[in-house]
Coordinates of C-alpha atoms in Angstrom, one line a residue:
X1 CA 0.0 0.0 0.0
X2 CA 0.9 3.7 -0.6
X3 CA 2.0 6.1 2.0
X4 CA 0.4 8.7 -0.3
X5 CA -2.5 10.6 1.0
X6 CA -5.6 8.9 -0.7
X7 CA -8.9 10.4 -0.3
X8 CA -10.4 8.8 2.6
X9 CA -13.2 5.9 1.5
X10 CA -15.4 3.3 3.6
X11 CA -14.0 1.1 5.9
X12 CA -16.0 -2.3 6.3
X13 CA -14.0 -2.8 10.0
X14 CA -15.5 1.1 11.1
X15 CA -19.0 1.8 12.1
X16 CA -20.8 2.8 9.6
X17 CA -22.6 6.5 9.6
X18 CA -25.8 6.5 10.8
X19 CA -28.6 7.6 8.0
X20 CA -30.7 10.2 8.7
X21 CA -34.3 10.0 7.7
X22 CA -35.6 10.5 4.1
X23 CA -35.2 13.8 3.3
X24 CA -33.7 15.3 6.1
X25 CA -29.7 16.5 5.8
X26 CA -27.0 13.7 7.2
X27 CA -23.9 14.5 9.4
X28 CA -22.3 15.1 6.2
X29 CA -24.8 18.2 5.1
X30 CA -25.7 15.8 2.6
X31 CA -29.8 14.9 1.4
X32 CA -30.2 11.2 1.6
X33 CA -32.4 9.9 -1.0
X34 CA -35.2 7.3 0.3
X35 CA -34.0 3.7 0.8
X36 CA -36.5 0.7 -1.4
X37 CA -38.5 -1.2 1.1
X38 CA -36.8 -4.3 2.0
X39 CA -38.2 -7.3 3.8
X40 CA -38.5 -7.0 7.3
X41 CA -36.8 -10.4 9.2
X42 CA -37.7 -10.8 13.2
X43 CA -36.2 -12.7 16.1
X44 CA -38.4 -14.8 18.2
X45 CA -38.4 -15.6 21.9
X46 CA -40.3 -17.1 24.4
X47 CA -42.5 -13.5 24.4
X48 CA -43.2 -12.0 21.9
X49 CA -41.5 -11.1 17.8
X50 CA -40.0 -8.0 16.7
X51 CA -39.4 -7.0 13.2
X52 CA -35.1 -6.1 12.8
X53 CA -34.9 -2.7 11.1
X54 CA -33.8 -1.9 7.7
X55 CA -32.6 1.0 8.7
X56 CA -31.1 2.9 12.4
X57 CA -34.4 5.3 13.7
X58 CA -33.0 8.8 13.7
X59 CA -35.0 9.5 17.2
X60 CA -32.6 8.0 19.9
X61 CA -35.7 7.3 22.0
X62 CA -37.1 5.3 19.4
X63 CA -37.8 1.8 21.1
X64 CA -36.0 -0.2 18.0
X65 CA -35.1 -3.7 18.0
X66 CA -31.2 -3.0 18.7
X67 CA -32.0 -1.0 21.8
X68 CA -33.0 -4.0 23.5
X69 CA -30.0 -5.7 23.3
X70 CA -27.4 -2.4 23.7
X71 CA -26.9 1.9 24.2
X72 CA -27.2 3.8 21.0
X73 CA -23.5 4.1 18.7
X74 CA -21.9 7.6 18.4
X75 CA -21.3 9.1 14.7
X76 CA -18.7 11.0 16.2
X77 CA -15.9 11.7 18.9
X78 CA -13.6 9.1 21.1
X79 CA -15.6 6.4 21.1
X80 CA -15.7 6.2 17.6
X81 CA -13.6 3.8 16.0
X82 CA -11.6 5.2 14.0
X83 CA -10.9 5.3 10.1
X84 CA -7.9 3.0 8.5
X85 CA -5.8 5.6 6.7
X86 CA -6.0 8.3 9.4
X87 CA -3.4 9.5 11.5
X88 CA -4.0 7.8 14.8
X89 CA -5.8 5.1 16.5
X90 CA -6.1 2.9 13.1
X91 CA -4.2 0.0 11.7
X92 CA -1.8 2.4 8.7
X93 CA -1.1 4.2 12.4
X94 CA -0.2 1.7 14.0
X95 CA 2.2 -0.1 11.0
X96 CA 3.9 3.5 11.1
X97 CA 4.6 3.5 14.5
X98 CA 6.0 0.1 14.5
X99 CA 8.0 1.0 11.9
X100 CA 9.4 4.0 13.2
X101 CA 10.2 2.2 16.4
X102 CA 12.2 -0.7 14.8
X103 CA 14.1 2.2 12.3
X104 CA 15.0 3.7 16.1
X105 CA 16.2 0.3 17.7
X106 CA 17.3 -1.8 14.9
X107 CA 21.5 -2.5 14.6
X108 CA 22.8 0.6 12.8
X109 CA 24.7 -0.6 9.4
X110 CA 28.8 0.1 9.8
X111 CA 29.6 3.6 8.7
X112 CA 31.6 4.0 6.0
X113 CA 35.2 5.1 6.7
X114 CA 38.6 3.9 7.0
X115 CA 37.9 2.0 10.1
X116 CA 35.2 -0.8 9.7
X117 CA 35.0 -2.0 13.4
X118 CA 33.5 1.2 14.7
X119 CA 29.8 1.2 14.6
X120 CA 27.9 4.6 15.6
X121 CA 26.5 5.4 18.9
X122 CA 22.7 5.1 19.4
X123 CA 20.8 8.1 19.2
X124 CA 19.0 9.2 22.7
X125 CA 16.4 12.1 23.2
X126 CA 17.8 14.6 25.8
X127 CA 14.8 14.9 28.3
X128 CA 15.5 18.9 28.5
X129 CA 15.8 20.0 24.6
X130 CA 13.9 17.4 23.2
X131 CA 17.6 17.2 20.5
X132 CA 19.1 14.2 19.8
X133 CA 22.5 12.8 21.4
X134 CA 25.0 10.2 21.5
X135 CA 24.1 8.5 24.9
X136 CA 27.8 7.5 27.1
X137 CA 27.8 6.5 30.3
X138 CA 31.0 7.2 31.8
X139 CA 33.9 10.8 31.4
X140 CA 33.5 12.3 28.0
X141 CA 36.8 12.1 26.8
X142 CA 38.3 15.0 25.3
X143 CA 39.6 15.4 21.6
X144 CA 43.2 15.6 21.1
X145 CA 44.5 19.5 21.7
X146 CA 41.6 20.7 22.5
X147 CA 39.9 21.2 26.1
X148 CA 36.5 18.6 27.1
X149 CA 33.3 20.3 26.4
X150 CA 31.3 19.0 29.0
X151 CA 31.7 18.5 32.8
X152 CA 31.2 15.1 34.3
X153 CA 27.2 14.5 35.1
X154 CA 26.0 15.0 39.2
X155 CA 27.2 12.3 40.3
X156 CA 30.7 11.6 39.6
X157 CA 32.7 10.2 36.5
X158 CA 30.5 7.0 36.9
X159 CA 27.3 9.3 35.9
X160 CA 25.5 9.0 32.7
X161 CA 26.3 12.4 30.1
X162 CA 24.4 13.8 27.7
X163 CA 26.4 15.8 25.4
X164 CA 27.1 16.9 21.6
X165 CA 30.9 15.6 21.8
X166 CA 31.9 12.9 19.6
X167 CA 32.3 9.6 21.4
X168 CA 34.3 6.2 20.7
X169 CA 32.6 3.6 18.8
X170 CA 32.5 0.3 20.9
X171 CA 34.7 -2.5 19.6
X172 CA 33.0 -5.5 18.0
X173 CA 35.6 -7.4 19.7
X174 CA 33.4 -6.6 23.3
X175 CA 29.9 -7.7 21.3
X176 CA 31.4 -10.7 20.1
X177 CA 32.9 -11.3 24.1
X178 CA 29.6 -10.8 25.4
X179 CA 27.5 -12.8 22.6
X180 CA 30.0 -15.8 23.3
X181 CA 29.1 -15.5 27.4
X182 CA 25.3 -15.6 26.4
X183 CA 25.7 -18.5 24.5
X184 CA 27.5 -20.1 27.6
X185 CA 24.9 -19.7 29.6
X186 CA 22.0 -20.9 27.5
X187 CA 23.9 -24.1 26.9
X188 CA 24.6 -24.4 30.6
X189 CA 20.9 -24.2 31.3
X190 CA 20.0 -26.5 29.1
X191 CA 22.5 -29.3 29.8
X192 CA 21.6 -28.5 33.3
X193 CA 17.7 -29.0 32.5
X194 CA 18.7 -32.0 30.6
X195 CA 19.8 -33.6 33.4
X196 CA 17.8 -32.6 36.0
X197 CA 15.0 -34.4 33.9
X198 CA 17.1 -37.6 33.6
X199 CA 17.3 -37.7 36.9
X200 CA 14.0 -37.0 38.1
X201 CA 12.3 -39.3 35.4
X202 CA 15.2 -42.4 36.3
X203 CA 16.5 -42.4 33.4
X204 CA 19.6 -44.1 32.8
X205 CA 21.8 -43.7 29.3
X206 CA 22.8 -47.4 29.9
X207 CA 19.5 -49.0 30.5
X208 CA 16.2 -48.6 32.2
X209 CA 15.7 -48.1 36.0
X210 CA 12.0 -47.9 35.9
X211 CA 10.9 -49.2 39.6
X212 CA 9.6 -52.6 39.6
X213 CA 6.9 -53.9 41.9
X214 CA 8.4 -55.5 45.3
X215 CA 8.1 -59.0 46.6
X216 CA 4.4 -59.6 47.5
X217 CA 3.2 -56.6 45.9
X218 CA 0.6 -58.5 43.5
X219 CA -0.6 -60.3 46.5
X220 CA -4.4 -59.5 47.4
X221 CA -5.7 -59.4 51.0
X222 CA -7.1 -61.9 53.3
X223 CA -10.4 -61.6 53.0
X224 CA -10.6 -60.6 49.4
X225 CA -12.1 -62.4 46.2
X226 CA -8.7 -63.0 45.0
X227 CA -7.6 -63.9 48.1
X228 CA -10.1 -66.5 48.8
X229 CA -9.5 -67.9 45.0
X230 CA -6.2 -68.2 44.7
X231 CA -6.5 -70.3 48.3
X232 CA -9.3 -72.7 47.3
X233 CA -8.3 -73.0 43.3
X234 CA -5.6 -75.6 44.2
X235 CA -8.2 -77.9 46.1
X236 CA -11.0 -77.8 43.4
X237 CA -10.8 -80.5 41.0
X238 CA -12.9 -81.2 37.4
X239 CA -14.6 -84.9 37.2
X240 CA -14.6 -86.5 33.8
X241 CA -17.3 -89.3 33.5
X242 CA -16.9 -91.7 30.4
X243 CA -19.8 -94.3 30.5
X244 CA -18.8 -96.1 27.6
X245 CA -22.1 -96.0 25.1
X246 CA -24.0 -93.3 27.3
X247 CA -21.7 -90.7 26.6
X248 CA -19.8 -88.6 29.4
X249 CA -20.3 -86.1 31.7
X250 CA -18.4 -83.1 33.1
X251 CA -18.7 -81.9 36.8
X252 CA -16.5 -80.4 40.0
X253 CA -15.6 -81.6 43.1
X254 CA -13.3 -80.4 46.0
X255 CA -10.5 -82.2 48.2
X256 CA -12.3 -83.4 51.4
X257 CA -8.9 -84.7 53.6
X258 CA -5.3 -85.6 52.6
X259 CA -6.1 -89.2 52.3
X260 CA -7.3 -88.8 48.3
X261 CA -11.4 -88.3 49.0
X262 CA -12.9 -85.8 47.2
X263 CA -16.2 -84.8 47.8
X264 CA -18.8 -84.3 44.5
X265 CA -22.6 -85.2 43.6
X266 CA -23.5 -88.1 43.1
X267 CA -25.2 -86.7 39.6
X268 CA -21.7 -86.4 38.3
X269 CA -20.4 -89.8 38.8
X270 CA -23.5 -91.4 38.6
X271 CA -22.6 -92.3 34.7
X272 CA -19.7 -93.1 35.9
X273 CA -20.7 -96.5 37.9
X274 CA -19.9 -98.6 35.2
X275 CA -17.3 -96.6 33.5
X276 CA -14.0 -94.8 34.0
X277 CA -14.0 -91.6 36.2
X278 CA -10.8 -89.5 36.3
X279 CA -10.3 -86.6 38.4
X280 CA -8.5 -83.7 37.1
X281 CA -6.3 -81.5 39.3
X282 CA -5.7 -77.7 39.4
X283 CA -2.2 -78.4 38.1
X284 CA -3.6 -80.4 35.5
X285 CA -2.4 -84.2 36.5
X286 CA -5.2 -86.6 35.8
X287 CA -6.1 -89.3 38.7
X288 CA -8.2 -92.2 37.7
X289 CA -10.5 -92.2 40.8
X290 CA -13.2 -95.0 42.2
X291 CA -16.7 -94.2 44.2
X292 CA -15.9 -94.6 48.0
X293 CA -19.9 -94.0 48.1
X294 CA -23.1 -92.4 47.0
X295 CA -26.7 -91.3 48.1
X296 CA -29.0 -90.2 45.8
X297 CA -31.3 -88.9 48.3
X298 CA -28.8 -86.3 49.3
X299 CA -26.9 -86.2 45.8
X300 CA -23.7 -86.4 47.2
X301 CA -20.8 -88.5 46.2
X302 CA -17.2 -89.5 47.6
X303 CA -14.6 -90.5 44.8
X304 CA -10.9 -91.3 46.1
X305 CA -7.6 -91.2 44.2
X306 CA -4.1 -92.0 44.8
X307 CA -3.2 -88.6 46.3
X308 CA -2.1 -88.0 49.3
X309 CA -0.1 -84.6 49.2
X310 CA -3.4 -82.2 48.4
X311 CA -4.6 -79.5 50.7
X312 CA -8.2 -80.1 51.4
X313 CA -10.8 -77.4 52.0
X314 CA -12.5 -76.7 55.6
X315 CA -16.3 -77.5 56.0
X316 CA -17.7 -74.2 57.8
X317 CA -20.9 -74.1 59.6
X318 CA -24.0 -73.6 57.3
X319 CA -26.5 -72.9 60.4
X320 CA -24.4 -69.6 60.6
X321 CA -25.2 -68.4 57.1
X322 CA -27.7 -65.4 56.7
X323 CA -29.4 -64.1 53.5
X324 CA -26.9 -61.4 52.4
X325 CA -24.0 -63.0 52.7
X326 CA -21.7 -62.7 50.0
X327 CA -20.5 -66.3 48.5
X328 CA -17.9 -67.6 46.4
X329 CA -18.7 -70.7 43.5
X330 CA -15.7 -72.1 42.5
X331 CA -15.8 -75.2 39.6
X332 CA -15.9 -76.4 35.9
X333 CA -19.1 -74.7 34.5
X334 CA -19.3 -76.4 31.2
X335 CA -16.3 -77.7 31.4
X336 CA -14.1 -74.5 32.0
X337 CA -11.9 -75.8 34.9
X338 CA -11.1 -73.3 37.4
X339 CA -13.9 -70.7 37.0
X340 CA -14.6 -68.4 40.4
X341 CA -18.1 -66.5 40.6
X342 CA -19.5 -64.7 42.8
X343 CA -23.0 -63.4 44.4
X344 CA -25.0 -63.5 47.8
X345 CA -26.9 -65.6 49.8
X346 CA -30.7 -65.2 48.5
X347 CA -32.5 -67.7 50.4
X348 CA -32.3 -70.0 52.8
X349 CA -34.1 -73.6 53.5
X350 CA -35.6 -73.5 50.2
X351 CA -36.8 -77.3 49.2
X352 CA -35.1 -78.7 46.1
X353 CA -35.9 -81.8 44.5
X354 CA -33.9 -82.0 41.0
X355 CA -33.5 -85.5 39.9
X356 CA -35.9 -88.0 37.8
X357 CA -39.3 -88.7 40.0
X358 CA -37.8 -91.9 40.6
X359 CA -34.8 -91.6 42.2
X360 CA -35.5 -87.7 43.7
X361 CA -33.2 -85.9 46.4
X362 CA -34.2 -84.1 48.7
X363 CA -32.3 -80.5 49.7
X364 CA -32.7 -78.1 52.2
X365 CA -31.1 -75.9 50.0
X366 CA -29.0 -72.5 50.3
X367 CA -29.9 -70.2 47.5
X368 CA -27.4 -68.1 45.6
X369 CA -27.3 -65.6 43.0
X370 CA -23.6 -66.5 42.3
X371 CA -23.3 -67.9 38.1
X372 CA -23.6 -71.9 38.6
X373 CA -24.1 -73.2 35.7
X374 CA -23.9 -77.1 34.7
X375 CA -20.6 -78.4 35.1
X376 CA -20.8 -76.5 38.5
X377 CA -22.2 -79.5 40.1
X378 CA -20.2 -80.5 43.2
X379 CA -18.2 -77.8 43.5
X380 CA -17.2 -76.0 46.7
X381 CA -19.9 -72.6 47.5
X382 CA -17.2 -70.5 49.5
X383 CA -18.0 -67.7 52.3
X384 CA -15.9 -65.1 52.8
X385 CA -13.3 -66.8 55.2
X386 CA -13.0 -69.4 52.9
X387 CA -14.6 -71.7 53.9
X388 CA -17.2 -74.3 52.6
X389 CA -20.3 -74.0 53.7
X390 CA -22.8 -75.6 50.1
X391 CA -22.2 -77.6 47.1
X392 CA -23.2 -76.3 44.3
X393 CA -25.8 -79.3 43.3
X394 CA -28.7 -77.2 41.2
X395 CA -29.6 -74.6 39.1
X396 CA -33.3 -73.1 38.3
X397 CA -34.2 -73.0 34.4
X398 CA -37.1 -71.4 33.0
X399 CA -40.2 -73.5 32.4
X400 CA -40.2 -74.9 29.1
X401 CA -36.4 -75.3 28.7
X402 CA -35.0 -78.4 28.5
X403 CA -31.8 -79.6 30.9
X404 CA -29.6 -79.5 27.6
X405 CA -30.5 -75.5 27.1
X406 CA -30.7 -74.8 30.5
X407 CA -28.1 -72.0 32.0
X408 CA -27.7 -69.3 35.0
X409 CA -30.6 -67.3 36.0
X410 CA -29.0 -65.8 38.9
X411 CA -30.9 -68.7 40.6
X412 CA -28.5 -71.6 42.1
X413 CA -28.9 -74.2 44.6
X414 CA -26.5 -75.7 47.1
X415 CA -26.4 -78.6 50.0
X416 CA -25.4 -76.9 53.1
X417 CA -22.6 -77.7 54.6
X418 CA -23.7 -79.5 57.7
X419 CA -25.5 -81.9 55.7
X420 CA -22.5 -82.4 53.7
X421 CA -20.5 -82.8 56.5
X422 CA -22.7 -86.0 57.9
X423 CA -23.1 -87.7 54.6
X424 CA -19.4 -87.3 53.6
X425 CA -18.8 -89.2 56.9
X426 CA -21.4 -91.8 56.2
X427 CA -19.9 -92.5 52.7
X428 CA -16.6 -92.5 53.8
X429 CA -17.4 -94.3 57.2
X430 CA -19.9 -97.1 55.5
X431 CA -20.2 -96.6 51.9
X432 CA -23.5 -95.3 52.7
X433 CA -25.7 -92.8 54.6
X434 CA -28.6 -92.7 56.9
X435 CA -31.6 -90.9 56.4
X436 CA -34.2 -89.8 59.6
X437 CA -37.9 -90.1 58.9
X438 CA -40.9 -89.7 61.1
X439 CA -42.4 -92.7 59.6
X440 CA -45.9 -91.3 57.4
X441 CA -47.2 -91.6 54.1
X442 CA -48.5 -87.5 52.7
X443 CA -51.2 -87.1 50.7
X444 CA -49.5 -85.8 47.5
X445 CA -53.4 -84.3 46.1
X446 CA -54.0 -82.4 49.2
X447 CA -54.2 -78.5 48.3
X448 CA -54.2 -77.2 51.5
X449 CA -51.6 -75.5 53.2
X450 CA -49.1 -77.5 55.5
X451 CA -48.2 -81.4 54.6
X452 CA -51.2 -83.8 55.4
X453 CA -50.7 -87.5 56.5
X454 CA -52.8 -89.8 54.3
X455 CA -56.1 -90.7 55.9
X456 CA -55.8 -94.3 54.9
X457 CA -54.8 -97.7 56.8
X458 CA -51.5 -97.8 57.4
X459 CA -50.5 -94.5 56.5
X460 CA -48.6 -93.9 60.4
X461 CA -46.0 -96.3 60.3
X462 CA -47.1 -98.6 63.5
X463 CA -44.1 -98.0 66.3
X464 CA -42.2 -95.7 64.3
X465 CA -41.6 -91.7 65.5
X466 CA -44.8 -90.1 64.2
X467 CA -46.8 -93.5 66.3
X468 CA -45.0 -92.9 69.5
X469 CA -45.6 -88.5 69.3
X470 CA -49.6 -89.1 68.7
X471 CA -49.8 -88.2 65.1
X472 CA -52.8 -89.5 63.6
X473 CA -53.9 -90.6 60.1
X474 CA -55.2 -87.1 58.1
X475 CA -53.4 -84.9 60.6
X476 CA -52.0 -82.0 58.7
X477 CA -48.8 -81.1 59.8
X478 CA -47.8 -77.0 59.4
X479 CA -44.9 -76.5 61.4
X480 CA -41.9 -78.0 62.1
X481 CA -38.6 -76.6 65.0
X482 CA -41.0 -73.7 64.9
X483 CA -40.9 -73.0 60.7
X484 CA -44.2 -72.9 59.1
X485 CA -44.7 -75.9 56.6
X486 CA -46.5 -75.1 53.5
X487 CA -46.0 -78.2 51.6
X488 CA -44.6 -82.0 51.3
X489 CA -41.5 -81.0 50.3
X490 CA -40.9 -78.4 52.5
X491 CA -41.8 -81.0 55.3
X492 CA -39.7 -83.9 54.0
X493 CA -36.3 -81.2 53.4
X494 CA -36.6 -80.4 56.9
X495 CA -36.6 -84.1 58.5
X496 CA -34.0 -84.9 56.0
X497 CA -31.6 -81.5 57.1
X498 CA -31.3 -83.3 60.5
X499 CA -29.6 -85.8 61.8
X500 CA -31.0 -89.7 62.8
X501 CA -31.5 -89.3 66.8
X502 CA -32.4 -85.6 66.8
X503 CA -36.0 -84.3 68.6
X504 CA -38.0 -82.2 67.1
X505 CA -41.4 -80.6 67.5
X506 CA -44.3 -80.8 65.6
X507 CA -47.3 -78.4 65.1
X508 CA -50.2 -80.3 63.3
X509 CA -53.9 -79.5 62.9
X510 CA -56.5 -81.9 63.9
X511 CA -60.3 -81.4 63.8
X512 CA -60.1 -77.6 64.2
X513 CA -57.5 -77.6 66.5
X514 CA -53.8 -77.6 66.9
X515 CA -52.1 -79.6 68.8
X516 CA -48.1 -79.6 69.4
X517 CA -46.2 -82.9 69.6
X518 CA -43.0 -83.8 70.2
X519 CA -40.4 -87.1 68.1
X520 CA -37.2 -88.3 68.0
X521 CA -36.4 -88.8 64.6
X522 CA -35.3 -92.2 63.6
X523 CA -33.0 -94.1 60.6
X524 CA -34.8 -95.1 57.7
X525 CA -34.9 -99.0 58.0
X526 CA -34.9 -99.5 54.2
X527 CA -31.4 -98.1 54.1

């Protein structure tokens, strides 16, 4: 662009003059001609619409569209942005000024002259005259045969002199000096930052020093999931049944003692009788294993192998477990060996009868929420000490699903522990196990609520426990150790949950009234 006066134009960045109204003269003494109509355009709110003028009102009270929003803009005076070629307060202005500021500053050019080292002295504005000077700090020295011009400044020789003398050009030789120390120090500061950040990051030139995590640093708590895993995974074991033309069978099982037995269902090996069963470890050594002994009634088996060096899991106490209580499933869901869930006590004492209708058990069983799944079957259900206190036997489906397509619904089933416990030591002790009955026959049609005794001949075994209490042929038995019976099952789980010689109280119903009576329960004398 030209630094030529030009004949000032319009500036899209400035605020545009405001028009006056048709007819009337402008700011610049000028008539304004009347504007076509153009289409008004509005803005809408929640309230109300208002039309965005074509052009500015030239009454300031006029309650216009951009009133709303802000104060009126001036034609005229400071606040009035202004133009781009005048002489202040615009961008030409501003170039000029910049301009003129590095032309004052910038590195003079060598003069010409016989020497080519000396550079002139930088021009200075004396604050007095307003003239321009050579600025010196230090004596003025005086020319050759002549006498100094100027006096030092208050202050001494060290002061700073402002004065029309010629002065001594600086060497390039000091420049050069001082450039060379500046240089120096930059590439001090950054070695120096170099290595600070080596050393604060560990950083070795010859390899890395990273930290590494300490001895025992990836182990988990007592108490925790992985804790509690990483514990039992080593006694949990995966049962492979092969019965020949029947097919095979996948299930779990846990180390009972450190004589070999291993504690399962007796679902799992049930294929099994007249096949091979093998028991794989954690470590993944295969045992062939035989059936110590089984009851269907309480689907529980004991296998042994020829192992002697495994750690067994502790039984715990299943009386103490409460709904709420957070449980660990540990076992070979379809076939994936070592699998660990987890999930809470639901229930409690809920009746379970899986099986075919002809060879049924019977569990009093501890519901979980924990992923069980088949292939679960026999495994340990852990509390949160570690401890065993179910086995996984069971799993819910939803009706109209078949066994084969069958998976967790957040609804498991396992033994408890105590019942576990007594049957293990059955198995192990006999081969077999003892059941306690009251000795009755139920009427399976009766839709009442509570467990009725058949009201036929026969139906109260003569001399057995329910004979000697006083219970009578269509009694209808609701409660049992205090607990409300509702049905058969409910009533058979609970005699089966304790043990042959226990006593136990019985609430029945009996012509209107009820009546509480007290048995010892007895051993089944079929088995």
């Amino acid at each position: 662009m030209s630094d030529e006066p030009t004949t000032p134009g319009p500036d899209p960045a400035a605020a545009p003059e405001q028009p006056a109204a048709p007819g009337e003269p402008s700011s610049a003494g000028h008539p304004v001609e009347s504007a076509p109509a153009r289409e008004q355009t509005g803005i809408i709110d929640l309230h109300d619409t208002r039309a965005i003028p074509s052009r500015r009102p030239h009454d300031a009270g006029d309650d216009a569209w951009f009133d709303v929003f802000g104060g009126e803009h001036p034609i005229e005076g400071a606040a009035v942005p202004a133009r781009a070629d005048s002489s202040w307060g615009s961008d030409r202005a501003d170039a000029r000024a910049e301009e003129a500021h590095r032309s004052a500053y910038a590195p003079p050019a060598p003069a010409p002259g016989p020497d080519p080292d000396v550079s002139p002295a930088t021009p200075v504005v004396s604050a007095q005259t307003g003239a321009q000077h050579p600025a010196y700090a230090g004596p003025v020295p005086a020319a050759p045969g002549s006498e100094s011009t100027s006096a030092a400044a208050p202050g001494g020789p060290g002061g700073v002199l402002l004065t029309d003398a010629p002065q001594p050009a600086r060497r390039r030789g000091r420049g050069r000096l001082a450039a060379a120390v500046v240089a120096l120090c930059l590439l001090s500061g950054v070695v120096g930052g170099i290595a600070g950040q080596l050393v604060e990051s560990r950083i070795s030139l010859g390899g890395s020093t990273l930290p590494e995590p300490g001895a025992g640093a990836t182990q988990r708590p007592a108490g925790s999931v992985a804790n509690i895993a990483a514990n039992a995974l080593p006694s949990v074991v995966t049962i492979k049944v092969d019965a020949g033309s029947e097919g095979s069978a996948t299930g779990s099982g846990f180390v009972l003692d450190n004589k070999g037995h291993v504690l399962t269902n007796n679902h799992v090996v049930e294929p099994g009788v007249n096949g091979d069963i093998e028991v794989v470890l954690s470590n993944g050594d295969t045992e062939k294993a035989t059936i110590v002994g089984r009851d269907a009634s309480y689907d529980l088996a004991v296998l042994r192998i020829n192992r002697t060096d495994l750690r067994p899991l502790t039984l715990g106490p299943s009386d103490k477990v409460v709904v709420g209580d957070q449980v660990i499933a540990v076992g070979a869901p379809l076939g994936l060996d070592q699998t660990v869930t987890t999930g809470i006590v639901s229930a409690l004492n809920r009746p379970v009868q899986p099986g075919d209708p002809g060879e049924s058990s019977y569990i009093n069983a501890i519901q979980t929420d924990a992923a069980i799944n088949p292939g679960n079957s026999g495994g340990p259900l852990l509390d949160m000490t570690g401890k065993v206190i179910g086995v996984n036997s069971a799993i819910a489906r939803v009706p109209g699903t078949s066994g084969s397509t069958g998976g967790s619904i957040g609804l498991g089933f396992a033994i408890p522990s105590d019942q576990a416990r007594r049957t293990a030591d059955q198995l192990i002790a006999t081969g077999k196990a003892t059941h306690p009955v009251i000795g009755v026959s139920l009427d399976r049609t009766f839709s009442g609520e509570g467990a009725q005794v058949d009201d036929k001949a026969g139906s109260v075994t003569a001399g057995g426990p329910a004979a000697k209490a006083g219970v009578k042929p269509g009694d209808v038995i609701v409660g049992f150790e205090g607990k409300r019976i509702r049905t058969p099952d409910q009533l058979i789980v609970s005699i089966r949950a304790r043990a042959v010689g226990d006593t136990v109280t019985l609430k029945v119903q009996r012509d209107g009234q009820e009546l509480e009576l007290k048995m010892t329960l007895e051993a089944d004398p079929a088995k």
